[in-house]
Amino acid sequence: MINKPLQKIIVLLLIFLTSLTLVAQSTFEAAYAEGTWPSTENLRIDFTDAQGNETFLPIAIVKGKKQGPVFTMVAGVHGYEYPPIIAVQELLQEIKAEELMGTLIVIPIASTNSFFTRTPFKNANDGVNLNGAFPGRAEGTVTQRIAHLITSEIIPKTDVFLDIHGGDASEDLLPFICYYNNEQKHEQTQLAKELSEVSGFEYIVSYAYTLKDSDPAKYVFKQAVQDGKTGVSIEAGKLGNVQPEAVKLIKIGVYNMLHKMGMYSNGTEINLPRIYLNNQEYIRSPETGIFYSDFKAGDHVENGQLVGVVKDLFGKVLAEIKAPKAGIILYKTSTPPISTGETLMCISHKE
């Protein structure tokens, strides 16, 4: 049985931690509600949890010359994906509030712990992957609290939600733009398709949407779609490096979408053939070992084609990896270490 002094301390601690969450929420709410038109406000919202972890979330709120649509963009959900982060840094410096119609909510780096510790995929403190934590928890770990704030405070104010990713430290990746084909929300899905088509990306990927309203969305832009918003995601960049061409492609995509929304007039017409892909096959490693493959993202493969092997530490082949379908490699693991169940590559095709 817990003694009364200890019980009192636990109650006070719970009240304190809950109040921190409320402060974080009210900080964003106040900044969003206040401010003149046009204006820019940069926020830093701090988070702590019961395990003693600490992190923060930077948010920029850019109000244009007049009220209009609210466009949210998020980079650095995975802090090792650098081209999206650099692209958003440049966009924040380039976009002029006095030329903007509506509001931008910008999270330049969503997982700052991952970024500053160079940790792929997860927050280095609590070990949680933000792009798997949605809708989050108000009293969870710091990463879960960030997911909760985005879900409860930012998404409800948003008309279009753009989640910008790239290839993490181990991932080779073909640049593409994607959206969920949510047949229950035809208007939002149609806008997502139109925004994808004007973005300037050659490859347009649509994912089947099968979530029930009670299911956890897990992924950030899938949470926006589940909540009835128009959600789009960009993938550009690879292997934990900054490719200038990926940064440029992301920026063109953002400007073109804002132009389509009537929010900013800095679009660039791109005359590329659009390649539509709507079915994905994920190849997962059956063994832990060393992955060998001569293929790269963007390569076409045939059904049953040998696309790689997994060897043990002495060079013995443990498994041959064959393509389950014909299609194009969207992304693949391009560093040698591989664990059982880890994704080796994603092959996409059109049904």
mmCIF file of C-alpha atoms in Angstrom:
data_model
loop_
_atom_site.group_PDB
_atom_site.id
_atom_site.type_symbol
_atom_site.label_atom_id
_atom_site.label_comp_id
_atom_site.label_asym_id
_atom_site.label_seq_id
_atom_site.Cartn_x
_atom_site.Cartn_y
_atom_site.Cartn_z
ATOM 1 C CA MET A 1 0.000 0.000 0.000
ATOM 2 C CA ILE A 2 1.273 3.478 -0.906
ATOM 3 C CA ASN A 3 1.724 5.738 2.129
ATOM 4 C CA LYS A 4 -0.058 9.090 2.156
ATOM 5 C CA PRO A 5 3.003 11.356 1.644
ATOM 6 C CA LEU A 6 4.089 9.308 -1.366
ATOM 7 C CA GLN A 7 0.535 9.238 -2.684
ATOM 8 C CA LYS A 8 0.396 13.040 -2.423
ATOM 9 C CA ILE A 9 3.681 13.372 -4.329
ATOM 10 C CA ILE A 10 2.379 11.106 -7.116
ATOM 11 C CA VAL A 11 -0.837 13.139 -7.404
ATOM 12 C CA LEU A 12 1.100 16.416 -7.533
ATOM 13 C CA LEU A 13 3.449 14.985 -10.160
ATOM 14 C CA LEU A 14 0.509 13.902 -12.346
ATOM 15 C CA ILE A 15 -1.066 17.353 -12.006
ATOM 16 C CA PHE A 16 2.240 18.985 -12.940
ATOM 17 C CA LEU A 17 2.790 16.798 -16.028
ATOM 18 C CA THR A 18 -0.782 17.329 -17.181
ATOM 19 C CA SER A 19 -0.378 21.082 -16.765
ATOM 20 C CA LEU A 20 2.693 21.001 -19.024
ATOM 21 C CA THR A 21 0.593 19.467 -21.785
ATOM 22 C CA LEU A 22 -2.101 22.107 -21.300
ATOM 23 C CA VAL A 23 0.515 24.857 -21.407
ATOM 24 C CA ALA A 24 1.888 23.481 -24.684
ATOM 25 C CA GLN A 25 -1.576 23.403 -26.183
ATOM 26 C CA SER A 26 -2.556 26.841 -24.930
ATOM 27 C CA THR A 27 0.731 28.311 -26.216
ATOM 28 C CA PHE A 28 -0.072 27.239 -29.760
ATOM 29 C CA GLU A 29 -3.737 28.215 -29.426
ATOM 30 C CA ALA A 30 -2.855 31.701 -28.222
ATOM 31 C CA ALA A 31 -0.311 32.300 -30.974
ATOM 32 C CA TYR A 32 -2.722 31.055 -33.621
ATOM 33 C CA ALA A 33 -5.571 33.233 -32.366
ATOM 34 C CA GLU A 34 -3.482 36.372 -31.952
ATOM 35 C CA GLY A 35 -1.311 38.298 -34.366
ATOM 36 C CA THR A 36 -1.974 40.760 -37.118
ATOM 37 C CA TRP A 37 -2.430 40.127 -40.827
ATOM 38 C CA PRO A 38 0.180 39.740 -42.245
ATOM 39 C CA SER A 39 2.579 38.408 -39.600
ATOM 40 C CA THR A 40 4.930 35.570 -38.726
ATOM 41 C CA GLU A 41 5.353 34.057 -35.278
ATOM 42 C CA ASN A 42 7.910 31.401 -34.395
ATOM 43 C CA LEU A 43 7.172 29.200 -31.393
ATOM 44 C CA ARG A 44 9.126 26.687 -29.362
ATOM 45 C CA ILE A 45 6.894 24.342 -27.383
ATOM 46 C CA ASP A 46 8.671 22.252 -24.741
ATOM 47 C CA PHE A 47 7.645 18.740 -23.712
ATOM 48 C CA THR A 48 8.615 16.527 -20.784
ATOM 49 C CA ASP A 49 7.275 13.162 -19.698
ATOM 50 C CA ALA A 50 7.127 10.959 -16.619
ATOM 51 C CA GLN A 51 10.375 9.219 -17.635
ATOM 52 C CA GLY A 52 12.272 12.510 -17.500
ATOM 53 C CA ASN A 53 12.627 12.852 -21.265
ATOM 54 C CA GLU A 54 12.698 16.354 -22.722
ATOM 55 C CA THR A 55 12.193 17.662 -26.228
ATOM 56 C CA PHE A 56 10.670 20.603 -28.072
ATOM 57 C CA LEU A 57 8.587 21.306 -31.144
ATOM 58 C CA PRO A 58 9.271 24.365 -33.338
ATOM 59 C CA ILE A 59 6.208 25.818 -35.075
ATOM 60 C CA ALA A 60 5.963 28.809 -37.399
ATOM 61 C CA ILE A 61 2.589 30.458 -37.972
ATOM 62 C CA VAL A 62 2.572 32.638 -41.079
ATOM 63 C CA LYS A 63 -0.551 34.758 -41.530
ATOM 64 C CA GLY A 64 -1.012 36.272 -44.949
ATOM 65 C CA LYS A 65 -2.473 39.540 -46.116
ATOM 66 C CA LYS A 66 -6.004 38.131 -45.795
ATOM 67 C CA GLN A 67 -7.702 35.158 -44.215
ATOM 68 C CA GLY A 68 -8.066 32.112 -46.415
ATOM 69 C CA PRO A 69 -7.137 28.418 -46.501
ATOM 70 C CA VAL A 70 -4.896 26.918 -43.832
ATOM 71 C CA PHE A 71 -2.004 24.922 -45.285
ATOM 72 C CA THR A 72 0.098 22.897 -42.842
ATOM 73 C CA MET A 73 3.465 21.440 -43.766
ATOM 74 C CA VAL A 74 5.630 19.223 -41.600
ATOM 75 C CA ALA A 75 9.238 18.138 -42.126
ATOM 76 C CA GLY A 76 11.545 16.108 -39.933
ATOM 77 C CA VAL A 77 9.026 13.608 -38.624
ATOM 78 C CA HIS A 78 12.111 11.485 -39.146
ATOM 79 C CA GLY A 79 15.046 13.674 -38.179
ATOM 80 C CA TYR A 80 17.556 11.903 -40.422
ATOM 81 C CA GLU A 81 15.638 12.849 -43.585
ATOM 82 C CA TYR A 82 17.507 16.014 -44.446
ATOM 83 C CA PRO A 83 16.292 17.319 -47.847
ATOM 84 C CA PRO A 84 12.753 17.995 -46.499
ATOM 85 C CA ILE A 85 14.184 19.841 -43.502
ATOM 86 C CA ILE A 86 16.482 22.016 -45.636
ATOM 87 C CA ALA A 87 13.705 22.688 -48.154
ATOM 88 C CA VAL A 88 11.357 23.907 -45.415
ATOM 89 C CA GLN A 89 14.117 26.069 -43.935
ATOM 90 C CA GLU A 90 14.460 27.798 -47.308
ATOM 91 C CA LEU A 91 10.709 28.108 -47.807
ATOM 92 C CA LEU A 92 10.359 29.840 -44.439
ATOM 93 C CA GLN A 93 12.899 32.420 -45.537
ATOM 94 C CA GLU A 94 11.464 32.888 -49.021
ATOM 95 C CA ILE A 95 7.700 33.039 -48.501
ATOM 96 C CA LYS A 96 6.558 36.594 -47.829
ATOM 97 C CA ALA A 97 3.602 36.918 -45.487
ATOM 98 C CA GLU A 98 2.400 40.066 -47.243
ATOM 99 C CA GLU A 99 2.045 38.080 -50.497
ATOM 100 C CA LEU A 100 0.310 35.099 -48.896
ATOM 101 C CA MET A 101 -3.429 34.494 -48.884
ATOM 102 C CA GLY A 102 -4.477 32.466 -45.857
ATOM 103 C CA THR A 103 -2.308 30.819 -43.206
ATOM 104 C CA LEU A 104 0.698 28.538 -43.174
ATOM 105 C CA ILE A 105 1.376 26.345 -40.155
ATOM 106 C CA VAL A 106 4.921 25.038 -40.517
ATOM 107 C CA ILE A 107 6.729 22.489 -38.363
ATOM 108 C CA PRO A 108 10.310 22.677 -39.707
ATOM 109 C CA ILE A 109 11.576 19.698 -37.652
ATOM 110 C CA ALA A 110 8.986 17.549 -35.895
ATOM 111 C CA SER A 111 11.454 15.177 -34.237
ATOM 112 C CA THR A 112 14.218 17.456 -32.978
ATOM 113 C CA ASN A 113 15.825 14.775 -30.782
ATOM 114 C CA SER A 114 16.178 12.495 -33.794
ATOM 115 C CA PHE A 115 17.661 15.372 -35.810
ATOM 116 C CA PHE A 116 20.238 16.596 -33.314
ATOM 117 C CA THR A 117 21.399 13.092 -32.324
ATOM 118 C CA ARG A 118 21.421 11.840 -35.935
ATOM 119 C CA THR A 119 19.139 8.966 -34.965
ATOM 120 C CA PRO A 120 17.246 7.317 -37.839
ATOM 121 C CA PHE A 121 13.475 6.938 -37.549
ATOM 122 C CA LYS A 122 13.079 7.253 -33.768
ATOM 123 C CA ASN A 123 13.352 9.837 -31.007
ATOM 124 C CA ALA A 124 16.661 9.100 -29.312
ATOM 125 C CA ASN A 125 15.167 9.697 -25.844
ATOM 126 C CA ASP A 126 12.002 7.613 -25.684
ATOM 127 C CA GLY A 127 12.711 5.293 -28.620
ATOM 128 C CA VAL A 128 9.357 6.097 -30.274
ATOM 129 C CA ASN A 129 8.917 6.587 -34.013
ATOM 130 C CA LEU A 130 6.758 9.700 -34.409
ATOM 131 C CA ASN A 131 5.465 8.374 -37.731
ATOM 132 C CA GLY A 132 3.754 5.536 -35.910
ATOM 133 C CA ALA A 133 2.562 7.330 -32.799
ATOM 134 C CA PHE A 134 -0.645 8.985 -34.019
ATOM 135 C CA PRO A 135 -3.092 10.042 -32.643
ATOM 136 C CA GLY A 136 -0.703 10.248 -29.706
ATOM 137 C CA ARG A 137 -1.339 10.465 -25.961
ATOM 138 C CA ALA A 138 -1.636 13.586 -23.826
ATOM 139 C CA GLU A 139 0.121 11.851 -20.924
ATOM 140 C CA GLY A 140 2.418 9.545 -22.894
ATOM 141 C CA THR A 141 6.100 9.870 -23.763
ATOM 142 C CA VAL A 142 7.395 13.103 -25.271
ATOM 143 C CA THR A 143 6.961 11.769 -28.818
ATOM 144 C CA GLN A 144 3.412 10.641 -28.088
ATOM 145 C CA ARG A 145 2.684 14.091 -26.652
ATOM 146 C CA ILE A 146 3.916 15.768 -29.827
ATOM 147 C CA ALA A 147 1.647 13.492 -31.856
ATOM 148 C CA HIS A 148 -1.254 14.390 -29.570
ATOM 149 C CA LEU A 149 -0.693 18.129 -29.973
ATOM 150 C CA ILE A 150 -0.546 17.837 -33.763
ATOM 151 C CA THR A 151 -3.709 15.701 -33.739
ATOM 152 C CA SER A 152 -5.728 17.759 -31.287
ATOM 153 C CA GLU A 153 -4.541 21.304 -32.061
ATOM 154 C CA ILE A 154 -3.007 21.600 -35.510
ATOM 155 C CA ILE A 155 -4.945 19.176 -37.723
ATOM 156 C CA PRO A 156 -8.375 20.573 -36.711
ATOM 157 C CA LYS A 157 -7.333 24.019 -38.006
ATOM 158 C CA THR A 158 -5.925 22.648 -41.252
ATOM 159 C CA ASP A 159 -7.467 22.456 -44.716
ATOM 160 C CA VAL A 160 -4.515 20.807 -46.464
ATOM 161 C CA PHE A 161 -1.881 18.820 -44.564
ATOM 162 C CA LEU A 162 1.466 18.169 -46.273
ATOM 163 C CA ASP A 163 3.892 15.690 -44.700
ATOM 164 C CA ILE A 164 7.373 15.877 -46.276
ATOM 165 C CA HIS A 165 9.695 12.872 -46.084
ATOM 166 C CA GLY A 166 12.798 11.510 -47.783
ATOM 167 C CA GLY A 167 15.051 8.469 -47.662
ATOM 168 C CA ASP A 168 16.371 7.963 -44.135
ATOM 169 C CA ALA A 169 19.966 6.960 -43.367
ATOM 170 C CA SER A 170 19.679 3.528 -45.016
ATOM 171 C CA GLU A 171 17.100 4.206 -47.725
ATOM 172 C CA ASP A 172 17.526 4.739 -51.457
ATOM 173 C CA LEU A 173 14.350 6.392 -52.710
ATOM 174 C CA LEU A 174 12.642 7.437 -55.928
ATOM 175 C CA PRO A 175 11.094 10.926 -55.603
ATOM 176 C CA PHE A 176 7.308 10.711 -55.568
ATOM 177 C CA ILE A 177 4.182 12.324 -54.168
ATOM 178 C CA CYS A 178 1.401 10.292 -52.606
ATOM 179 C CA TYR A 179 -2.079 10.428 -51.111
ATOM 180 C CA TYR A 180 -4.696 8.078 -49.668
ATOM 181 C CA ASN A 181 -7.618 7.107 -51.867
ATOM 182 C CA ASN A 182 -10.287 7.701 -49.215
ATOM 183 C CA GLU A 183 -13.505 6.879 -51.045
ATOM 184 C CA GLN A 184 -15.577 8.045 -48.064
ATOM 185 C CA LYS A 185 -14.189 11.579 -48.430
ATOM 186 C CA HIS A 186 -14.454 12.166 -52.171
ATOM 187 C CA GLU A 187 -13.930 15.947 -52.138
ATOM 188 C CA GLN A 188 -10.796 15.808 -49.984
ATOM 189 C CA THR A 189 -9.370 12.892 -51.975
ATOM 190 C CA GLN A 190 -10.018 14.651 -55.276
ATOM 191 C CA LEU A 191 -8.156 17.741 -54.050
ATOM 192 C CA ALA A 192 -5.251 15.561 -52.890
ATOM 193 C CA LYS A 193 -5.086 14.037 -56.369
ATOM 194 C CA GLU A 194 -5.203 17.460 -58.047
ATOM 195 C CA LEU A 195 -2.493 18.855 -55.763
ATOM 196 C CA SER A 196 -0.345 15.812 -56.545
ATOM 197 C CA GLU A 197 -0.832 16.320 -60.268
ATOM 198 C CA VAL A 198 0.273 19.970 -60.234
ATOM 199 C CA SER A 199 3.196 19.370 -57.863
ATOM 200 C CA GLY A 200 5.750 18.661 -60.582
ATOM 201 C CA PHE A 201 6.476 15.110 -59.407
ATOM 202 C CA GLU A 202 6.610 12.521 -62.148
ATOM 203 C CA TYR A 203 5.479 9.629 -59.961
ATOM 204 C CA ILE A 204 2.068 9.889 -58.275
ATOM 205 C CA VAL A 205 1.318 7.116 -55.789
ATOM 206 C CA SER A 206 -2.090 6.441 -54.271
ATOM 207 C CA TYR A 207 -2.597 4.172 -51.270
ATOM 208 C CA ALA A 208 -5.745 2.248 -50.457
ATOM 209 C CA TYR A 209 -7.540 3.663 -47.426
ATOM 210 C CA THR A 210 -9.155 1.057 -45.175
ATOM 211 C CA LEU A 211 -9.055 2.712 -41.733
ATOM 212 C CA LYS A 212 -12.094 2.731 -39.497
ATOM 213 C CA ASP A 213 -12.710 5.894 -37.488
ATOM 214 C CA SER A 214 -11.736 4.028 -34.312
ATOM 215 C CA ASP A 215 -8.439 2.675 -35.685
ATOM 216 C CA PRO A 216 -5.157 4.400 -34.772
ATOM 217 C CA ALA A 217 -3.878 6.205 -37.857
ATOM 218 C CA LYS A 218 -0.202 5.750 -36.849
ATOM 219 C CA TYR A 219 1.141 7.983 -39.663
ATOM 220 C CA VAL A 220 0.886 11.752 -39.423
ATOM 221 C CA PHE A 221 -0.736 12.576 -42.760
ATOM 222 C CA LYS A 222 -2.941 9.497 -42.479
ATOM 223 C CA GLN A 223 -4.217 11.022 -39.221
ATOM 224 C CA ALA A 224 -5.164 14.151 -41.148
ATOM 225 C CA VAL A 225 -7.010 12.040 -43.729
ATOM 226 C CA GLN A 226 -8.803 10.097 -41.007
ATOM 227 C CA ASP A 227 -9.899 13.417 -39.507
ATOM 228 C CA GLY A 228 -11.466 14.499 -42.797
ATOM 229 C CA LYS A 229 -8.674 16.735 -44.092
ATOM 230 C CA THR A 230 -6.916 16.715 -47.447
ATOM 231 C CA GLY A 231 -3.629 14.928 -46.855
ATOM 232 C CA VAL A 232 -0.622 14.708 -49.176
ATOM 233 C CA SER A 233 2.924 13.453 -48.637
ATOM 234 C CA ILE A 234 6.123 14.141 -50.566
ATOM 235 C CA GLU A 235 9.066 11.725 -50.632
ATOM 236 C CA ALA A 236 12.346 13.156 -51.949
ATOM 237 C CA GLY A 237 15.976 12.667 -51.024
ATOM 238 C CA LYS A 238 17.837 9.579 -49.873
ATOM 239 C CA LEU A 239 20.499 7.945 -47.745
ATOM 240 C CA GLY A 240 20.722 10.579 -45.042
ATOM 241 C CA ASN A 241 22.299 13.183 -47.314
ATOM 242 C CA VAL A 242 21.231 16.559 -48.684
ATOM 243 C CA GLN A 243 20.725 16.346 -52.443
ATOM 244 C CA PRO A 244 20.200 19.868 -53.879
ATOM 245 C CA GLU A 245 17.955 18.479 -56.612
ATOM 246 C CA ALA A 246 15.684 16.919 -53.964
ATOM 247 C CA VAL A 247 15.490 20.207 -52.035
ATOM 248 C CA LYS A 248 14.584 22.030 -55.252
ATOM 249 C CA LEU A 249 11.940 19.449 -56.177
ATOM 250 C CA ILE A 250 10.277 19.723 -52.752
ATOM 251 C CA LYS A 251 10.169 23.516 -52.966
ATOM 252 C CA ILE A 252 8.663 23.450 -56.455
ATOM 253 C CA GLY A 253 6.039 21.006 -55.195
ATOM 254 C CA VAL A 254 5.090 23.235 -52.254
ATOM 255 C CA TYR A 255 4.922 26.402 -54.358
ATOM 256 C CA ASN A 256 2.824 24.653 -57.002
ATOM 257 C CA MET A 257 0.363 23.382 -54.409
ATOM 258 C CA LEU A 258 0.069 26.803 -52.796
ATOM 259 C CA HIS A 259 -0.516 28.282 -56.260
ATOM 260 C CA LYS A 260 -3.240 25.708 -56.925
ATOM 261 C CA MET A 261 -4.868 26.670 -53.606
ATOM 262 C CA GLY A 262 -4.826 30.363 -54.575
ATOM 263 C CA MET A 263 -2.553 31.106 -51.633
ATOM 264 C CA TYR A 264 0.732 32.121 -53.300
ATOM 265 C CA SER A 265 1.693 32.989 -56.861
ATOM 266 C CA ASN A 266 5.091 31.377 -57.260
ATOM 267 C CA GLY A 267 4.192 28.199 -59.112
ATOM 268 C CA THR A 268 6.314 26.592 -61.829
ATOM 269 C CA GLU A 269 4.740 24.634 -64.663
ATOM 270 C CA ILE A 270 6.491 21.275 -65.046
ATOM 271 C CA ASN A 271 5.890 19.360 -68.278
ATOM 272 C CA LEU A 272 6.657 15.817 -67.189
ATOM 273 C CA PRO A 273 4.683 12.687 -68.033
ATOM 274 C CA ARG A 274 2.774 11.571 -64.934
ATOM 275 C CA ILE A 275 3.190 7.960 -63.910
ATOM 276 C CA TYR A 276 0.392 6.717 -61.660
ATOM 277 C CA LEU A 277 1.027 3.837 -59.238
ATOM 278 C CA ASN A 278 -1.654 2.440 -56.956
ATOM 279 C CA ASN A 279 -0.423 -0.870 -55.596
ATOM 280 C CA GLN A 280 2.574 -1.578 -53.399
ATOM 281 C CA GLU A 281 4.363 -4.836 -52.566
ATOM 282 C CA TYR A 282 6.740 -4.837 -49.598
ATOM 283 C CA ILE A 283 9.609 -7.328 -49.522
ATOM 284 C CA ARG A 284 10.740 -8.108 -45.982
ATOM 285 C CA SER A 285 13.907 -9.934 -45.045
ATOM 286 C CA PRO A 286 13.439 -13.549 -43.946
ATOM 287 C CA GLU A 287 16.839 -13.519 -42.235
ATOM 288 C CA THR A 288 19.217 -11.347 -40.245
ATOM 289 C CA GLY A 289 22.458 -10.795 -42.095
ATOM 290 C CA ILE A 290 24.077 -8.758 -44.857
ATOM 291 C CA PHE A 291 21.937 -7.603 -47.794
ATOM 292 C CA TYR A 292 23.399 -7.562 -51.302
ATOM 293 C CA SER A 293 21.554 -6.035 -54.246
ATOM 294 C CA ASP A 294 22.646 -4.389 -57.492
ATOM 295 C CA PHE A 295 19.263 -2.705 -57.923
ATOM 296 C CA LYS A 296 18.444 0.880 -57.039
ATOM 297 C CA ALA A 297 15.286 2.948 -56.519
ATOM 298 C CA GLY A 298 13.622 3.645 -59.861
ATOM 299 C CA ASP A 299 14.640 0.345 -61.455
ATOM 300 C CA HIS A 300 11.972 -1.813 -63.083
ATOM 301 C CA VAL A 301 11.780 -5.459 -62.022
ATOM 302 C CA GLU A 302 9.890 -8.459 -63.347
ATOM 303 C CA ASN A 303 7.737 -10.898 -61.418
ATOM 304 C CA GLY A 304 9.978 -13.542 -59.850
ATOM 305 C CA GLN A 305 13.208 -11.750 -60.743
ATOM 306 C CA LEU A 306 16.126 -12.185 -58.346
ATOM 307 C CA VAL A 307 16.662 -8.738 -56.794
ATOM 308 C CA GLY A 308 19.116 -9.550 -54.032
ATOM 309 C CA VAL A 309 20.453 -12.025 -51.499
ATOM 310 C CA VAL A 310 20.965 -12.076 -47.738
ATOM 311 C CA LYS A 311 24.244 -13.606 -46.562
ATOM 312 C CA ASP A 312 25.523 -14.552 -43.134
ATOM 313 C CA LEU A 313 28.624 -13.023 -41.576
ATOM 314 C CA PHE A 314 30.837 -15.569 -43.342
ATOM 315 C CA GLY A 315 29.427 -14.890 -46.809
ATOM 316 C CA LYS A 316 27.102 -17.902 -47.039
ATOM 317 C CA VAL A 317 23.794 -17.175 -48.800
ATOM 318 C CA LEU A 318 20.919 -17.426 -46.336
ATOM 319 C CA ALA A 319 18.099 -16.335 -48.639
ATOM 320 C CA GLU A 320 17.485 -15.312 -52.223
ATOM 321 C CA ILE A 321 15.172 -12.329 -52.594
ATOM 322 C CA LYS A 322 12.785 -12.337 -55.563
ATOM 323 C CA ALA A 323 10.294 -9.748 -56.741
ATOM 324 C CA PRO A 324 6.711 -10.813 -55.941
ATOM 325 C CA LYS A 325 5.329 -8.592 -58.727
ATOM 326 C CA ALA A 326 6.533 -6.677 -61.738
ATOM 327 C CA GLY A 327 6.877 -2.967 -61.085
ATOM 328 C CA ILE A 328 9.194 -0.123 -60.136
ATOM 329 C CA ILE A 329 11.275 0.065 -56.963
ATOM 330 C CA LEU A 330 9.999 3.036 -54.948
ATOM 331 C CA TYR A 331 12.567 2.625 -52.202
ATOM 332 C CA LYS A 332 14.974 0.034 -50.876
ATOM 333 C CA THR A 333 17.482 -0.607 -48.128
ATOM 334 C CA SER A 334 20.865 0.290 -49.574
ATOM 335 C CA THR A 335 23.149 -0.328 -46.629
ATOM 336 C CA PRO A 336 24.368 -3.860 -45.816
ATOM 337 C CA PRO A 337 22.934 -4.621 -42.337
ATOM 338 C CA ILE A 338 19.478 -6.192 -42.323
ATOM 339 C CA SER A 339 17.304 -7.777 -39.629
ATOM 340 C CA THR A 340 14.566 -10.367 -39.893
ATOM 341 C CA GLY A 341 11.287 -8.719 -40.873
ATOM 342 C CA GLU A 342 12.906 -5.453 -41.983
ATOM 343 C CA THR A 343 11.724 -3.964 -45.287
ATOM 344 C CA LEU A 344 14.213 -4.644 -48.081
ATOM 345 C CA MET A 345 12.302 -2.795 -50.793
ATOM 346 C CA CYS A 346 8.916 -1.524 -51.875
ATOM 347 C CA ILE A 347 7.838 -2.360 -55.412
ATOM 348 C CA SER A 348 4.963 -0.319 -56.805
ATOM 349 C CA HIS A 349 2.818 -0.905 -59.881
ATOM 350 C CA LYS A 350 -0.534 0.083 -61.348
ATOM 351 C CA GLU A 351 -3.349 -2.425 -61.231
#
